[in-house]
mmCIF file of C-alpha atoms and ligand atoms in Angstrom:
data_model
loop_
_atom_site.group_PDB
_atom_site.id
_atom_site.type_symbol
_atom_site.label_atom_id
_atom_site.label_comp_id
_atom_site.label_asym_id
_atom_site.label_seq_id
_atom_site.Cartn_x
_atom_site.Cartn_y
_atom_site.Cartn_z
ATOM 1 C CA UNK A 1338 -30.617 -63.271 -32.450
ATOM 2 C CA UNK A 1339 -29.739 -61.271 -29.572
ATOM 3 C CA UNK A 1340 -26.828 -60.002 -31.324
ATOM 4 C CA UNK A 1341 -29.430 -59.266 -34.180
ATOM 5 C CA UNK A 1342 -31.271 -56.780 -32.086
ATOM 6 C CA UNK A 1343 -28.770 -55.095 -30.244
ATOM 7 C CA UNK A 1344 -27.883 -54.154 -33.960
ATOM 8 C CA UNK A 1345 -30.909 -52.821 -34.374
ATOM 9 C CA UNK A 1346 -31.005 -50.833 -31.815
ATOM 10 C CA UNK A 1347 -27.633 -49.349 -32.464
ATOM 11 C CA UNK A 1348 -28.905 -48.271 -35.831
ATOM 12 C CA UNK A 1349 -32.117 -47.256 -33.569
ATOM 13 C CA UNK A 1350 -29.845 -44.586 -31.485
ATOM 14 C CA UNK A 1351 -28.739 -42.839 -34.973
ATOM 15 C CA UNK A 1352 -32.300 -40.752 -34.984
ATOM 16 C CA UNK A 1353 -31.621 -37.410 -34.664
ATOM 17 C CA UNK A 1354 -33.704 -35.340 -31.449
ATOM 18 C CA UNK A 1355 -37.353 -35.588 -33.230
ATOM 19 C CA UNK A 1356 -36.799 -39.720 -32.908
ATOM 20 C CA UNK A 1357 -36.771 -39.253 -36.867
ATOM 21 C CA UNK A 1358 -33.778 -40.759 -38.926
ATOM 22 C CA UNK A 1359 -30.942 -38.784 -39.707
ATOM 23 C CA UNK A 1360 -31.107 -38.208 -43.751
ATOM 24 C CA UNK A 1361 -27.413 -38.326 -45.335
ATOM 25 C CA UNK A 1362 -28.008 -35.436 -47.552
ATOM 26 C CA UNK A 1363 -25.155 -35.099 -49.108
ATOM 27 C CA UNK A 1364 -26.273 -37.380 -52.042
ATOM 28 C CA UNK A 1365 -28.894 -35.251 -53.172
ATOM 29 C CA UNK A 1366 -32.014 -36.603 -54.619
ATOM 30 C CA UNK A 1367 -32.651 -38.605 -57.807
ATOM 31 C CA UNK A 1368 -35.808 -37.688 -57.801
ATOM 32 C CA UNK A 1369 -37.135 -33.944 -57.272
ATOM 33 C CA UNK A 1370 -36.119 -32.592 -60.073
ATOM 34 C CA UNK A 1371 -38.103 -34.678 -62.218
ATOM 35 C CA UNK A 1372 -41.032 -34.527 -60.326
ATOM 36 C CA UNK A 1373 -43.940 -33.031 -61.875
ATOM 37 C CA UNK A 1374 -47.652 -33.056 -61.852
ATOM 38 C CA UNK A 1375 -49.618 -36.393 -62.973
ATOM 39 C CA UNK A 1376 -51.526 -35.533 -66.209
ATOM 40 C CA UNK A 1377 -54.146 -37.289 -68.654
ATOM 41 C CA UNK A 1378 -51.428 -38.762 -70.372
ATOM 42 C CA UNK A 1379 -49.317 -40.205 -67.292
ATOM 43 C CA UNK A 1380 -53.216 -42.168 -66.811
ATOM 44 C CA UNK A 1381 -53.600 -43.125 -69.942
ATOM 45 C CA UNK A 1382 -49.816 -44.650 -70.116
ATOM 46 C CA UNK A 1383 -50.860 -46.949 -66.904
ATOM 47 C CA UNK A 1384 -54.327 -47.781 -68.061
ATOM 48 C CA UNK A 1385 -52.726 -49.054 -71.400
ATOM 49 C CA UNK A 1386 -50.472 -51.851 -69.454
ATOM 50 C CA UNK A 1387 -52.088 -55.165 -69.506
ATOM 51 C CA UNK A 1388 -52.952 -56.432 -66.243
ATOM 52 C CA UNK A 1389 -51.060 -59.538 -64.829
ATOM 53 C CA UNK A 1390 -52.630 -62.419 -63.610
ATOM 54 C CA UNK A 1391 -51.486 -63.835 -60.966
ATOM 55 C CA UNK A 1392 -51.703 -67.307 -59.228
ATOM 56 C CA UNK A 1393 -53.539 -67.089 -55.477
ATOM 57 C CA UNK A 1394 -51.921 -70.451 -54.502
ATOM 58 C CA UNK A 1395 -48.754 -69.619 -55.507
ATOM 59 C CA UNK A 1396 -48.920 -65.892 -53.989
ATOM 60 C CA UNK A 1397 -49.602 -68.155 -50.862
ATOM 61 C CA UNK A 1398 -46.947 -70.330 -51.080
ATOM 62 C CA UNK A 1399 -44.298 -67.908 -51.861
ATOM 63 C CA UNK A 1400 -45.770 -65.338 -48.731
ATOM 64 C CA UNK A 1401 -47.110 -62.870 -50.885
ATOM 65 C CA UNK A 1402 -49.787 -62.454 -47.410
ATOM 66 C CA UNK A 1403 -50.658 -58.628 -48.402
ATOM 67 C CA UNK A 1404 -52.452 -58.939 -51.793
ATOM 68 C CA UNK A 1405 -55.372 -58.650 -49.307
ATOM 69 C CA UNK A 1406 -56.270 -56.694 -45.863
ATOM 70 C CA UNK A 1407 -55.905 -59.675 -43.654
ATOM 71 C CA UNK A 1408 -54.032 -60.350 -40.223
ATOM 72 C CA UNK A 1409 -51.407 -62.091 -42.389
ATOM 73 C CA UNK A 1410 -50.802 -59.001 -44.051
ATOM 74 C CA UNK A 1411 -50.170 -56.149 -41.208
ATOM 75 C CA UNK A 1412 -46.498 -56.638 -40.957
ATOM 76 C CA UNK A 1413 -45.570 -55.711 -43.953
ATOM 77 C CA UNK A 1414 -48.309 -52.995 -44.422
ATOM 78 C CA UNK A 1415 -46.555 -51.470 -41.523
ATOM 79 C CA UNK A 1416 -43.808 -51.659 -42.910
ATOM 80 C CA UNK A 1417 -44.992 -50.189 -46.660
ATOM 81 C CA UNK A 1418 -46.917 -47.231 -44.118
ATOM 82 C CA UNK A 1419 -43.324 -46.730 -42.498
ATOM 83 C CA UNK A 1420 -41.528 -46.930 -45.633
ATOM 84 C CA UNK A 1421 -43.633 -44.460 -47.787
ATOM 85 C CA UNK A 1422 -43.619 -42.031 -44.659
ATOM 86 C CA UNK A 1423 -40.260 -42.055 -44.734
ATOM 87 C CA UNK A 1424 -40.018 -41.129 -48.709
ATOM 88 C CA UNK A 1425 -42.715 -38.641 -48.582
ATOM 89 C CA UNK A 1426 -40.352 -36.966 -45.445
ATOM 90 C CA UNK A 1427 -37.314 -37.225 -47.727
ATOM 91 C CA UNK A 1428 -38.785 -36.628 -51.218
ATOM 92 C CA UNK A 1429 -37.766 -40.200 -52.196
ATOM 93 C CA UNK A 1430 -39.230 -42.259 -55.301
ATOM 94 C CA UNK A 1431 -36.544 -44.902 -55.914
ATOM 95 C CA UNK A 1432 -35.980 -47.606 -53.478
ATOM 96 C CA UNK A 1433 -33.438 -50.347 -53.952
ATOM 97 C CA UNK A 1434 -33.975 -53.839 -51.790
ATOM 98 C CA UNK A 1435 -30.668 -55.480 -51.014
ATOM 99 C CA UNK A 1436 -29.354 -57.558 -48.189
ATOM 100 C CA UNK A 1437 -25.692 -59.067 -47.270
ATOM 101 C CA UNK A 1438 -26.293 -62.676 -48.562
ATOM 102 C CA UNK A 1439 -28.320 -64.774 -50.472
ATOM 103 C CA UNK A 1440 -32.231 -65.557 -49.521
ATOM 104 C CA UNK A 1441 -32.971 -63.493 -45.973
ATOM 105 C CA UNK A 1442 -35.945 -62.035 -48.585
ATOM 106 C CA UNK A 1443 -35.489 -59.346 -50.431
ATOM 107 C CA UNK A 1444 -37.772 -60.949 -52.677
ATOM 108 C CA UNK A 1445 -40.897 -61.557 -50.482
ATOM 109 C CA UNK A 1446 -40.412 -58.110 -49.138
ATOM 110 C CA UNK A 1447 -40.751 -56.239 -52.429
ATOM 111 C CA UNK A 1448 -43.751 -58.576 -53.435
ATOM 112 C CA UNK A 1449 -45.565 -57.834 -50.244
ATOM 113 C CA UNK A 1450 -45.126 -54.151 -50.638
ATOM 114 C CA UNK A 1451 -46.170 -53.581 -54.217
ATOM 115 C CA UNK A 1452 -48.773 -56.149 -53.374
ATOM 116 C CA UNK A 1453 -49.841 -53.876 -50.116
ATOM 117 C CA UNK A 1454 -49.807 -50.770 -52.243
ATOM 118 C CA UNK A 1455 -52.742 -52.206 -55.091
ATOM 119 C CA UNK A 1456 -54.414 -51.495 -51.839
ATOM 120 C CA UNK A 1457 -53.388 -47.772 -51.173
ATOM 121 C CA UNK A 1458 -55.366 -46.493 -54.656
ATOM 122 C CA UNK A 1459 -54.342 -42.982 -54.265
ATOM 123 C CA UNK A 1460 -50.751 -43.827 -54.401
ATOM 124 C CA UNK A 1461 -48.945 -45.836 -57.736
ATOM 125 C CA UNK A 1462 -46.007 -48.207 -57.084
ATOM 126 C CA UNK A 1463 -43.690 -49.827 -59.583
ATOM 127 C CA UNK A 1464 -41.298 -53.240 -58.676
ATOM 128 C CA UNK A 1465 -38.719 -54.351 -61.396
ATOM 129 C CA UNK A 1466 -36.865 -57.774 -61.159
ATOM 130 C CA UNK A 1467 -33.354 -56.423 -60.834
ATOM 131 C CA UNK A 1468 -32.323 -59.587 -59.598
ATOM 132 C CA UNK A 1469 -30.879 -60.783 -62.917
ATOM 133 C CA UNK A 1470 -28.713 -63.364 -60.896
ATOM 134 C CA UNK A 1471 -31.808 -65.287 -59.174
ATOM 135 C CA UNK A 1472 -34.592 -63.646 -60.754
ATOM 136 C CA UNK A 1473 -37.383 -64.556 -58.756
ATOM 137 C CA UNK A 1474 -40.401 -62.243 -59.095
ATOM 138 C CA UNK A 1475 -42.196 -64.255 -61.154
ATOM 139 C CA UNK A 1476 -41.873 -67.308 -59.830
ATOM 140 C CA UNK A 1477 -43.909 -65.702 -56.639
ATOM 141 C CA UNK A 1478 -46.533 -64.204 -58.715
ATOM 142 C CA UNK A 1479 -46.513 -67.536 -60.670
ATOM 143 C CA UNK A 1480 -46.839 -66.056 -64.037
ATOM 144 C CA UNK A 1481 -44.498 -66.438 -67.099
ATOM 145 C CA UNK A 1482 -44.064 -63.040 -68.858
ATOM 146 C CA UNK A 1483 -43.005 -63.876 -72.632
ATOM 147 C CA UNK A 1484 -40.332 -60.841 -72.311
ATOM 148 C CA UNK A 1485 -38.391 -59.904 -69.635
ATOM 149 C CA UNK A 1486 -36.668 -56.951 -68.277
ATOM 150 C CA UNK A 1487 -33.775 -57.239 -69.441
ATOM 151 C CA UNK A 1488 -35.358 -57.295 -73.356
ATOM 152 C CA UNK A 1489 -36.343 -53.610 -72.149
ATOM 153 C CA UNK A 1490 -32.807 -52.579 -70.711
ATOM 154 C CA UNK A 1491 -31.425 -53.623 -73.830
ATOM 155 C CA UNK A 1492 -34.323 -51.980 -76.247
ATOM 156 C CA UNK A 1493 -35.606 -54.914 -77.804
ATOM 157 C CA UNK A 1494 -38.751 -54.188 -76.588
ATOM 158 C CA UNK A 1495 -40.987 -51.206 -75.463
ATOM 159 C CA UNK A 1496 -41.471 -51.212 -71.256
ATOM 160 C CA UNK A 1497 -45.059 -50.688 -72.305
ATOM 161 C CA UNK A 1498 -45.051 -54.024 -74.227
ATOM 162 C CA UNK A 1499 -43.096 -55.750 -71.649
ATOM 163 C CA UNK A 1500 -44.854 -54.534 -68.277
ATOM 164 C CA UNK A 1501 -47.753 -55.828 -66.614
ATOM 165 C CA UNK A 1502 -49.990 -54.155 -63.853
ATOM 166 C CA UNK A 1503 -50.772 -55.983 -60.588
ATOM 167 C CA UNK A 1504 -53.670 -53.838 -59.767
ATOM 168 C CA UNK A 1505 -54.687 -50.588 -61.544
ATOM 169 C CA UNK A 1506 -52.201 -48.697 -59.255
ATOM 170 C CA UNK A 1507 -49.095 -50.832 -59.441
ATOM 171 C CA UNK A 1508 -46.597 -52.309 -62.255
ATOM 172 C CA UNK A 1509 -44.361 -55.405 -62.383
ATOM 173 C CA UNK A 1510 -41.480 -55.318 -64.672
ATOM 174 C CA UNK A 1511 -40.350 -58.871 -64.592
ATOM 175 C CA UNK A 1512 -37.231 -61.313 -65.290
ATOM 176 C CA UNK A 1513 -37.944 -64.235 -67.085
ATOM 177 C CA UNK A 1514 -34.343 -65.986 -66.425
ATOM 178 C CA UNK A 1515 -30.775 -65.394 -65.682
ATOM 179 C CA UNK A 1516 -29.058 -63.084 -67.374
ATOM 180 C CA UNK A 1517 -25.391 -64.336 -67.637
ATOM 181 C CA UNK A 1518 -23.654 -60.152 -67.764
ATOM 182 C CA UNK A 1519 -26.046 -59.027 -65.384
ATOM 183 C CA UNK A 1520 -23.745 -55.729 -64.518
ATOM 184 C CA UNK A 1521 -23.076 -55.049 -68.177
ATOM 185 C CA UNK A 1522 -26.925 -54.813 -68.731
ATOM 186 C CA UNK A 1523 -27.480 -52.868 -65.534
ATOM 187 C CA UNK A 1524 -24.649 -50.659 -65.522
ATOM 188 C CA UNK A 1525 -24.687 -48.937 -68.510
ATOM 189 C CA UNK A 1526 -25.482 -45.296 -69.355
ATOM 190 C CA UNK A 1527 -28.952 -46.532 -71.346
ATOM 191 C CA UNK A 1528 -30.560 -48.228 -68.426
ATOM 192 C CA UNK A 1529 -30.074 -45.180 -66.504
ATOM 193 C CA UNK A 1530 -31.593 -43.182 -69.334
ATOM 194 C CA UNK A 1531 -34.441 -45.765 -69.637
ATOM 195 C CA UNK A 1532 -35.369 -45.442 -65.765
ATOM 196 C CA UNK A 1533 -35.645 -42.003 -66.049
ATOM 197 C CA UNK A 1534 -37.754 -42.296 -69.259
ATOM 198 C CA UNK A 1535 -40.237 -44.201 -67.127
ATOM 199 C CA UNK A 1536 -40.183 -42.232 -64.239
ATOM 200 C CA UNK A 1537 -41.397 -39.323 -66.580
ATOM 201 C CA UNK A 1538 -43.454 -41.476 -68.179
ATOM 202 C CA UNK A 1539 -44.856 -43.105 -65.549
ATOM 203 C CA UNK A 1540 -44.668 -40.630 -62.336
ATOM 204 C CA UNK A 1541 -44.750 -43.330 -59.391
ATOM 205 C CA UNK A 1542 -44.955 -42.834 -55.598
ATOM 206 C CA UNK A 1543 -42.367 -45.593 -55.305
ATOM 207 C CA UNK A 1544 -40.288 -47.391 -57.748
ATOM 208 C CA UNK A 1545 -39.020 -50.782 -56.200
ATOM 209 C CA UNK A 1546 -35.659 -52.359 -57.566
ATOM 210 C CA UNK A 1547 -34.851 -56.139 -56.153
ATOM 211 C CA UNK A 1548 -31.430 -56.404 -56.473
ATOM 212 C CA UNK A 1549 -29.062 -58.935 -55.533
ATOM 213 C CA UNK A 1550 -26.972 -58.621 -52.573
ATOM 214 C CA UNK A 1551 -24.601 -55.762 -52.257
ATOM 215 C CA UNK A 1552 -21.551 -58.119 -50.615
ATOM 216 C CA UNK A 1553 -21.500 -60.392 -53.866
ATOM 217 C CA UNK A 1554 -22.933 -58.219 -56.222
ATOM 218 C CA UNK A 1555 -20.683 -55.359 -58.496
ATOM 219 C CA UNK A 1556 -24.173 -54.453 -60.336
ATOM 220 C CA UNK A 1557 -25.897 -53.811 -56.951
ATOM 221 C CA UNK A 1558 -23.279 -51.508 -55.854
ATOM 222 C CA UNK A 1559 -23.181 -49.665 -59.021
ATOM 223 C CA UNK A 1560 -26.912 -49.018 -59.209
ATOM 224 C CA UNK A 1561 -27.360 -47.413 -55.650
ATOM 225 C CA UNK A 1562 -26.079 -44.622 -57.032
ATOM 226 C CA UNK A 1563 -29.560 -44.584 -59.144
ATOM 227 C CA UNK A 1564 -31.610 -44.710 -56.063
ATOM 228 C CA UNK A 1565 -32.673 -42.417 -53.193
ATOM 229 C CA UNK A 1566 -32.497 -44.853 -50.865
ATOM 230 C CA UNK A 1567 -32.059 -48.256 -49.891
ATOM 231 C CA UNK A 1568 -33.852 -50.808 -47.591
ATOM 232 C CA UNK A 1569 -31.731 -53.521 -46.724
ATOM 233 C CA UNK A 1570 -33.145 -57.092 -45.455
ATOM 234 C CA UNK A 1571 -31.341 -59.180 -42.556
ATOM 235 C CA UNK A 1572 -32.453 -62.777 -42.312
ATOM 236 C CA UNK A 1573 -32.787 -63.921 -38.494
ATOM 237 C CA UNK A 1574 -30.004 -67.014 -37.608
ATOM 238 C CA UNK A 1575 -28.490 -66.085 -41.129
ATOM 239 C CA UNK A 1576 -27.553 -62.607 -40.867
ATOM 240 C CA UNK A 1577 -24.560 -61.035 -38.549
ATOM 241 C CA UNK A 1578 -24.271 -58.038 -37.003
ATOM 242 C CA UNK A 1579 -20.779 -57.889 -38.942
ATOM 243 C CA UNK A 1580 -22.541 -58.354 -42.212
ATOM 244 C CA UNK A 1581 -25.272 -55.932 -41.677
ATOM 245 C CA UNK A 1582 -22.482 -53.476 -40.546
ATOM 246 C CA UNK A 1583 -20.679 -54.117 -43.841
ATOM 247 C CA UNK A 1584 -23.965 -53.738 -45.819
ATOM 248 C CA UNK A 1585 -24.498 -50.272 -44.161
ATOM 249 C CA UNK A 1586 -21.114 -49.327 -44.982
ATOM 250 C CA UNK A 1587 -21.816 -50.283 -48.701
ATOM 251 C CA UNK A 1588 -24.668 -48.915 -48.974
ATOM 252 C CA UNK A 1589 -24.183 -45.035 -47.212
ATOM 253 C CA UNK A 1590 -21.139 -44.629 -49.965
ATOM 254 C CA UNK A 1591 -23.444 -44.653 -52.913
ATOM 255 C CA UNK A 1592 -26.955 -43.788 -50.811
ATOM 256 C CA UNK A 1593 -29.145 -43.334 -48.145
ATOM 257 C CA UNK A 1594 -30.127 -46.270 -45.920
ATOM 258 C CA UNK A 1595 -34.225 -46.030 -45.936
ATOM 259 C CA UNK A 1596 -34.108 -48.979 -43.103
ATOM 260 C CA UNK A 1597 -33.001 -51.990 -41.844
ATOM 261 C CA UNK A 1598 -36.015 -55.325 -41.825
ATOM 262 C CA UNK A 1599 -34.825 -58.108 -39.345
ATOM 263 C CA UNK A 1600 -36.972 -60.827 -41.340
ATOM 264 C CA UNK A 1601 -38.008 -64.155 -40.298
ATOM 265 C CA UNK A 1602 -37.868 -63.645 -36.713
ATOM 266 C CA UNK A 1603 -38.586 -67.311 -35.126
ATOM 267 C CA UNK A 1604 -38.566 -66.256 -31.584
ATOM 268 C CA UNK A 1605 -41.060 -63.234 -31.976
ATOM 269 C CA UNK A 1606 -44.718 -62.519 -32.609
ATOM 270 C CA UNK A 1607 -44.041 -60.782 -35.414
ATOM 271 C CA UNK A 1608 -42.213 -62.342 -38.490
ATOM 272 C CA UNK A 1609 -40.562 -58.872 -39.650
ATOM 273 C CA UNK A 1610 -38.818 -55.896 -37.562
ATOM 274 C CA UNK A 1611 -38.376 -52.789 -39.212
ATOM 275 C CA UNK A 1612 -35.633 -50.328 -38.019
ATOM 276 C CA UNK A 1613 -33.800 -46.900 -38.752
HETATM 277 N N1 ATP B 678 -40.627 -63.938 -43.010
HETATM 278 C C1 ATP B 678 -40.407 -65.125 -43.556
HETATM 279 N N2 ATP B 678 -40.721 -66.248 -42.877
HETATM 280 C C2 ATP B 678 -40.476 -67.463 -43.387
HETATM 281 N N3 ATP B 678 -39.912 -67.672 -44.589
HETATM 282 C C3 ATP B 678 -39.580 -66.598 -45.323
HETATM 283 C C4 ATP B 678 -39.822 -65.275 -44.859
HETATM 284 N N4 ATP B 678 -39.377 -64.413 -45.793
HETATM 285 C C5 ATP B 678 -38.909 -65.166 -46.815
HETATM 286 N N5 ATP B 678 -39.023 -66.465 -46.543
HETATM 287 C C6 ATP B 678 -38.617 -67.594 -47.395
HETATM 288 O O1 ATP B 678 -37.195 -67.594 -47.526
HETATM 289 C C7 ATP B 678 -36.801 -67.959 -48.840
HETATM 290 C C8 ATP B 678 -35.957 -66.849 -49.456
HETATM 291 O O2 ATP B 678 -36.785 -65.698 -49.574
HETATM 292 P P1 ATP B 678 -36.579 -64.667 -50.765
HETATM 293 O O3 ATP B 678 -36.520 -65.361 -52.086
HETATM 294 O O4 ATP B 678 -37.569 -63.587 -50.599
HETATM 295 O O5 ATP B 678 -35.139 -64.143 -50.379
HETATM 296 P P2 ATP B 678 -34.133 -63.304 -51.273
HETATM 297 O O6 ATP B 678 -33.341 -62.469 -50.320
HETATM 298 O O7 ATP B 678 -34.841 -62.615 -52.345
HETATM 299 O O8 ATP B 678 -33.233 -64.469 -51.853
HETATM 300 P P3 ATP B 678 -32.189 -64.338 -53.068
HETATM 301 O O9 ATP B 678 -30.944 -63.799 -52.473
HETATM 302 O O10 ATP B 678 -32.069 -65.746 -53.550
HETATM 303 O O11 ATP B 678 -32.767 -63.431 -54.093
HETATM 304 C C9 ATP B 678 -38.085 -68.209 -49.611
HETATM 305 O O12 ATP B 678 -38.358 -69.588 -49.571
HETATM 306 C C10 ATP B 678 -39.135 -67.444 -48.814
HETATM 307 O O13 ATP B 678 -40.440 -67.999 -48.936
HETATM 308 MG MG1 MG B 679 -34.580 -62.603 -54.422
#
């Protein structure tokens, strides 16, 4: 725990004079050149989605706390109010959630932020289930999508067919089970091409990617190079300072690092800590 925070703070010390974080540059931006001005037809494209419907009890039980504006909520809507501060600073759209190892909650993280943003109406928010190892994002929402994903990736169906909206402001692109090549589907030059396509299409604030983790994942490491930046989750007790070292590492070859969370923090008030 200790060593936890001291980690923290190390990666605390990296802000530059303003107390803002230092912004590797030198990978460009995925993002600005594609950016242009929302139009009738980027509304009609999200108005046309059907709209998911999701299971409160299950939300519950899986920690999805910021569907709504209560207590339970304001840690992670600081941390979606940090987050999309810190794109809006850096002109970032794509954001990849990864961690060292398996279940410190990448998963709840992205759910609670695209769940947080339904309630920022002036901003629009996509999260796709990139986790094709343990896809999971459904299973939180409790829904069953009849296609997945992956059916997308590998143009077997339209993402307007296969995506749902959460609220009017924010799209889940789900995966409905394990997809046995996950780095052959992810990797290739079409997925790339089909991201873009609904980036155009679509114009978000913030598209979300759940991946797996980076340490055991090829597919994670080969899409960072697809993302602006990259918020990566360390589970309290599970997590080393070693590991989250590595992770950075991994991460600032292909990337920028948007953050570091220290999640489920036992010995604090809060359950998250959010870091630069
Ligand atoms: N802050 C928290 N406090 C308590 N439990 C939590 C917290 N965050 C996540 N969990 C629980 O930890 C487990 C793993 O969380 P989650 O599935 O989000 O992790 P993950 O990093 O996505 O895992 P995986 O590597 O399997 O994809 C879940 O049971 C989740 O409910
Ligand atoms: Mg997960």
């Amino acid at each position: 725990m200790e060593k936890l925070q001291a980690a923290l703070a190390r990666a605390r010390e990296k802000r530059d004079n303003d107390g803002r974080p230092v912004v590797r540059s030198q990978f460009g931006n995925a993002t600005s050149a594609r950016k242009t001005r929302k139009t009738a037809a980027v509304d009609e494209r999200w108005a046309g989605l059907g709209m998911l419907e999701p299971s409160s009890k299950r939300m519950k039980a899986s920690r999805i706390l910021s569907i709504e504006a209560t207590g339970e909520a304001q840690h992670f809507d600081i941390l979606r109010t940090k987050l999309m501060l810190e794109m809006r600073r850096n002109d970032w759209t794509r954001i990849a959630i990864t961690s060292a190892t398996p279940g410190c909650g990448k998963t709840t993280s992205a759910c609670n932020l695209i769940a947080g943003l339904g309630r920022q109406p002036e901003l629009r928010g996509m999260l796709f289930d990139l986790d094709f190892r343990r896809p999971a994002v459904a299973k939180y929402f409790g829904v069953s999508p009849v296609s997945s994903l992956e059916d997308v990736l590998s143009q077997e169906i339209l993402f307007e067919d296969q995506a749902l909206r959460l609220h009017d402001n924010t799209i889940i692109s789900m995966t409905t089970g394990v997809v046995s090549d996950p780095a052959q589907v992810i990797l290739r030059s079409q997925t790339a091409e089909l991201f873009d396509q609904i980036q155009d299409d679509y114009q978000p604030d913030l598209m979300l990617f759940d991946m797996p983790p980076v340490l055991v994942s090829d597919e994670t490491r080969g899409f960072l190079k697809q993302v602006d930046a990259v918020l990566i989750i360390a589970g309290a007790e599970v997590t080393t300072v070693a590991q989250i070292d590595d992770v950075e590492r991994e991460v600032a070859q292909y990337s920028n690092v948007a953050g570091i969370v220290l999640n489920k923090c036992q010995f604090m008030e809060e359950n998250y800590s959010y870091s630069y």
